[in-house]
Short mmCIF file of C-alpha atoms in Angstrom, two decimals:
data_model
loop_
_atom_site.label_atom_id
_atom_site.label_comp_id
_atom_site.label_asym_id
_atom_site.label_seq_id
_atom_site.Cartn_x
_atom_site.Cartn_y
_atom_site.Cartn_z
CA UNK A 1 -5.67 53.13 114.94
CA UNK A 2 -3.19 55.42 116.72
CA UNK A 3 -2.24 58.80 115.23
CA UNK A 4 1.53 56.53 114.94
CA UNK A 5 -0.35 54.18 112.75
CA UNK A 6 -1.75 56.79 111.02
CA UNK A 7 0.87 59.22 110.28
CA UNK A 8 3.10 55.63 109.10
CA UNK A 9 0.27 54.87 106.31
CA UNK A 10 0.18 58.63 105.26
CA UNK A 11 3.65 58.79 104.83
CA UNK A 12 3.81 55.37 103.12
CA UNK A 13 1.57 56.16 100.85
CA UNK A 14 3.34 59.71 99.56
CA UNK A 15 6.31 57.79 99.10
CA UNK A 16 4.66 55.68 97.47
CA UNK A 17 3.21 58.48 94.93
CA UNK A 18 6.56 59.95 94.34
CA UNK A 19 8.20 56.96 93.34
CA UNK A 20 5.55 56.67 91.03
CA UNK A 21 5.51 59.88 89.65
CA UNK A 22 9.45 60.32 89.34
CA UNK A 23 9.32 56.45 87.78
CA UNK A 24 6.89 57.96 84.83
CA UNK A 25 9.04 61.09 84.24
CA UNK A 26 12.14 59.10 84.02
CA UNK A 27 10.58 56.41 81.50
CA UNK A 28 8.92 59.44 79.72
CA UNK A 29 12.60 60.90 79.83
CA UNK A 30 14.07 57.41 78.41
CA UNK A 31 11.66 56.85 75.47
CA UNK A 32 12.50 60.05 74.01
CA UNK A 33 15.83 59.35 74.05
CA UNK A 34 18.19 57.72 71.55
CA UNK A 35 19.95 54.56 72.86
CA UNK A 36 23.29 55.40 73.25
CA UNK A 37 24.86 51.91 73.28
CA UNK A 38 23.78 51.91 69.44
CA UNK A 39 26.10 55.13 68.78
CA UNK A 40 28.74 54.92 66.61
CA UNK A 41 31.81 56.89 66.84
CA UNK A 42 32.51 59.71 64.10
CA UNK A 43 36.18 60.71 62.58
CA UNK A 44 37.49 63.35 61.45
CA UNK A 45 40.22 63.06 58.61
CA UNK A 46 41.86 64.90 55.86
CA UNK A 47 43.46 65.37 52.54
CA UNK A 48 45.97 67.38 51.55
CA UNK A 49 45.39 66.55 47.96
CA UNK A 50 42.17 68.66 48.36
CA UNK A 51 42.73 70.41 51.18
CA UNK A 52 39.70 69.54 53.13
CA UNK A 53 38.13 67.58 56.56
CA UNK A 54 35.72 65.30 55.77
CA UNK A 55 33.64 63.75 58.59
CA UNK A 56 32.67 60.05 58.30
CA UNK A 57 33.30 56.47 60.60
CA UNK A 58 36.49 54.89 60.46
CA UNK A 59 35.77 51.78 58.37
CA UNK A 60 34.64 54.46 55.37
CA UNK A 61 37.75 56.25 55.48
CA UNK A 62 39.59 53.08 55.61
CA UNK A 63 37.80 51.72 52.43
CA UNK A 64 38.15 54.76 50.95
CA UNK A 65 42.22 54.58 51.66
CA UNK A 66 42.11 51.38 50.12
CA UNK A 67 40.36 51.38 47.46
CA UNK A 68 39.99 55.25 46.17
CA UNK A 69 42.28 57.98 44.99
CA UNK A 70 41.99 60.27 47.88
CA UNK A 71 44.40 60.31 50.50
CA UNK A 72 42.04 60.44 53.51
CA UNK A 73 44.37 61.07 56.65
CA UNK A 74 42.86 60.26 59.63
CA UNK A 75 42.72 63.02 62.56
CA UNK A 76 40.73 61.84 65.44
CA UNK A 77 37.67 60.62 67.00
CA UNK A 78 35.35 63.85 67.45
CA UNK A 79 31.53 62.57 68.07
CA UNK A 80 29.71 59.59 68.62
CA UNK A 81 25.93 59.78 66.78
CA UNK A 82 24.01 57.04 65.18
CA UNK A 83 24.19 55.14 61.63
CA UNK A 84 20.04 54.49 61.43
CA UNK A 85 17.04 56.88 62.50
CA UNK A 86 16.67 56.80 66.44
CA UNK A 87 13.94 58.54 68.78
CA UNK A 88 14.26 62.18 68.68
CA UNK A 89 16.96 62.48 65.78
CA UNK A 90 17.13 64.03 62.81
CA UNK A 91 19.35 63.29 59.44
CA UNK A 92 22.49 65.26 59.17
CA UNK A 93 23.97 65.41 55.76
CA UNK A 94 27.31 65.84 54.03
CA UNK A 95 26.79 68.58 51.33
CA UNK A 96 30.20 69.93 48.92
CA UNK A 97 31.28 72.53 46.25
CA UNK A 98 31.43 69.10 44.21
CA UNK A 99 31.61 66.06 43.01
CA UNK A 100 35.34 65.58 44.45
CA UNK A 101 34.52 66.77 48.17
CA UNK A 102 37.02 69.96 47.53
CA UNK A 103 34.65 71.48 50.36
CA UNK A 104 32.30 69.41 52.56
CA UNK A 105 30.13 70.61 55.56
CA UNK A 106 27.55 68.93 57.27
CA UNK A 107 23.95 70.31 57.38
CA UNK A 108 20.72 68.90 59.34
CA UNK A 109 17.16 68.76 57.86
CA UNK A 110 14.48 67.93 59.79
CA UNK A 111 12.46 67.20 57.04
CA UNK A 112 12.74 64.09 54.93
CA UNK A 113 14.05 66.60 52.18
CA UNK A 114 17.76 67.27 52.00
CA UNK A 115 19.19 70.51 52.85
CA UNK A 116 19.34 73.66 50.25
CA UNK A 117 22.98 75.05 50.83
CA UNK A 118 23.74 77.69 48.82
CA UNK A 119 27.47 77.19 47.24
CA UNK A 120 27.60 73.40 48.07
CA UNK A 121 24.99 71.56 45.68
CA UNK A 122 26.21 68.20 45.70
CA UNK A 123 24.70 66.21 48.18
CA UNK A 124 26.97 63.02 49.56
CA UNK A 125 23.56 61.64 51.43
CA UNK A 126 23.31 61.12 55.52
CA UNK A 127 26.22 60.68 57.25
CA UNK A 128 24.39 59.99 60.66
CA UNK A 129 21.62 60.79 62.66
CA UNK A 130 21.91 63.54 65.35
CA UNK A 131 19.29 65.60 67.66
CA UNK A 132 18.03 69.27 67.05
CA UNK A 133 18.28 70.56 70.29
CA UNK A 134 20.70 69.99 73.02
CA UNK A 135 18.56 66.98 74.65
CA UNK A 136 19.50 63.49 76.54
CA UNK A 137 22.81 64.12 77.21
CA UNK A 138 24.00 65.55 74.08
CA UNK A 139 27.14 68.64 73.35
CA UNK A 140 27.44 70.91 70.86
CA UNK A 141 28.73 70.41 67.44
CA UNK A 142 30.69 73.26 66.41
CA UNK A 143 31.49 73.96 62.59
CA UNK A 144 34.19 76.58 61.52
CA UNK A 145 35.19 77.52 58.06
CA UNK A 146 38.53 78.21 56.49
CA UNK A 147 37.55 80.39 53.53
CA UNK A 148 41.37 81.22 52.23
CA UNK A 149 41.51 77.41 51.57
CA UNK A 150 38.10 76.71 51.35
CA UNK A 151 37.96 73.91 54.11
CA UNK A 152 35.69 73.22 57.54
CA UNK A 153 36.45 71.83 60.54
CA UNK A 154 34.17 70.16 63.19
CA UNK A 155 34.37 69.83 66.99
CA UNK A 156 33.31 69.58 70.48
CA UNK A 157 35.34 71.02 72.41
CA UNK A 158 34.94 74.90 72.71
CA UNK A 159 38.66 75.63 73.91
CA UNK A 160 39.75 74.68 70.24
CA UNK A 161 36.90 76.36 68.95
CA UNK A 162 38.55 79.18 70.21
CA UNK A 163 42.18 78.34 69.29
CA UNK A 164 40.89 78.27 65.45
CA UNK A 165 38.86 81.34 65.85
CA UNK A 166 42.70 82.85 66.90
CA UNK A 167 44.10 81.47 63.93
CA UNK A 168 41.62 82.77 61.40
CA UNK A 169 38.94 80.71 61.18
CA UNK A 170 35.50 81.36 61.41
CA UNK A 171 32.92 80.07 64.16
CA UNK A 172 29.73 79.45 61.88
CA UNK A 173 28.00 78.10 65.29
CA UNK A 174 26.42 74.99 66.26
CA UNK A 175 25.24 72.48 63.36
CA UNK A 176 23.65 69.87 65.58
CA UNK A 177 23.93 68.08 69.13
CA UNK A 178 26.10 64.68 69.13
CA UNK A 179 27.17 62.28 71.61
CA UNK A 180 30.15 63.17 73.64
CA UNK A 181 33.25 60.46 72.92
CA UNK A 182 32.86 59.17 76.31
CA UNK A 183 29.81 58.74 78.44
CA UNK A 184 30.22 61.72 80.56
CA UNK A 185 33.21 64.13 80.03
CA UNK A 186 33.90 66.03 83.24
CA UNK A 187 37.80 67.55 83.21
CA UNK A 188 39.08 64.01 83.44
CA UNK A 189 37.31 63.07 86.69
CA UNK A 190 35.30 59.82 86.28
CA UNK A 191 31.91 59.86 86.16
CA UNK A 192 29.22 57.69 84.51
CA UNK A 193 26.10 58.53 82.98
CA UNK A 194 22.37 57.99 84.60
CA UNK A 195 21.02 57.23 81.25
CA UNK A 196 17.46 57.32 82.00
CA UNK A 197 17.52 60.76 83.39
CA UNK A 198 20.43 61.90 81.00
CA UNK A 199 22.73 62.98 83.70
CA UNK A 200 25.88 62.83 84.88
CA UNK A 201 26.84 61.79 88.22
CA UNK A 202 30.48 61.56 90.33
CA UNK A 203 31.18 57.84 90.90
CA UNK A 204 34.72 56.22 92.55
CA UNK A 205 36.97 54.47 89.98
CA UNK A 206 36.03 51.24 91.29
CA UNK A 207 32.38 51.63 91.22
#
């Protein structure tokens, strides 16, 4: 065989290796990763009767409206996170000062225990299921308290973070990782998400 020949099977055969080895890492990648097209998208609404957010999906708040005494005032779409256990997720609760959600924040256990809050006993169950650690894909969830009205607020987005901070609220850090509201978030420009190797990558409009 000529050294051509040679060098051709040599190279063949490292490609050959890497695609292999790349193909492993990104199905080892995928496994550990929730599905995202079983997300559900998270609100954000609130009532002025108790002064306080409350974090839930739509259809609950809308039942709620409905059927309830609170007036629930939806505010906006803020994460999307799942209803049932996935891979790699843990249960994030809704915990309040009461029985009346006067105060509620939202608290992860990684145990199959509920959370010990101190000040907010009453435990309103899961509310979804997020991850841990900023993993597959996944932003920050931000919580900031109010305490002059005794009220929290959640979000993604660090800019109004910030804003609140400026108006007197407090940044009590990151609760848990979520779901951004669209696949991948970059300023606007569009963009579409390698799910398998949880990135983000520039596409055309048309694409």
């Amino acid at each position: 065989m000529t050294k051509t020949g040679i060098l051709f099977l040599l190279t063949c055969s490292a490609l050959n290796y890497a695609t292999s080895v790349v193909g492993n890492n990104v199905q080892r990648a995928d496994d550990a990763c929730a599905d995202p097209s079983l997300a559900v998208t998270f609100v954000q609404a609130y009532s002025t009767t108790l002064t306080s957010h409350n974090v839930n999906y739509r259809a609950d708040f809308v039942q709620a409206d409905t059927i309830g005494t609170i007036d629930w005032q939806i505010q906006g779409e803020i994460f999307r996170a799942w209803k049932t256990p996935q891979p790699g997720t843990v249960s994030l609760y809704r915990m309040s000062i009461d029985t009346l959600a006067s105060d509620v924040i939202l608290a992860v256990s990684t145990t199959v225990n509920p959370p010990v809050v101190p000040g907010f006993p009453t435990n309103f169950g899961v509310v979804a299921y997020v991850y841990p650690t900023q993993v597959c894909g996944s932003v920050p969830l931000y919580q900031l308290g109010f305490s002059a009205k005794t009220d929290h607020w959640y979000t993604t987005d660090a800019s109004e973070r910030d804003a609140l901070v400026g108006f007197g609220w407090t940044n009590q850090g990151v609760i848990a990782y979520v779901l951004p509201l669209c696949d991948c978030c970059q300023g606007g420009g569009w963009a579409k998400r390698n799910v398998r190797a949880g990135q983000c990558m520039s596409v055309h409009p048309l694409h």
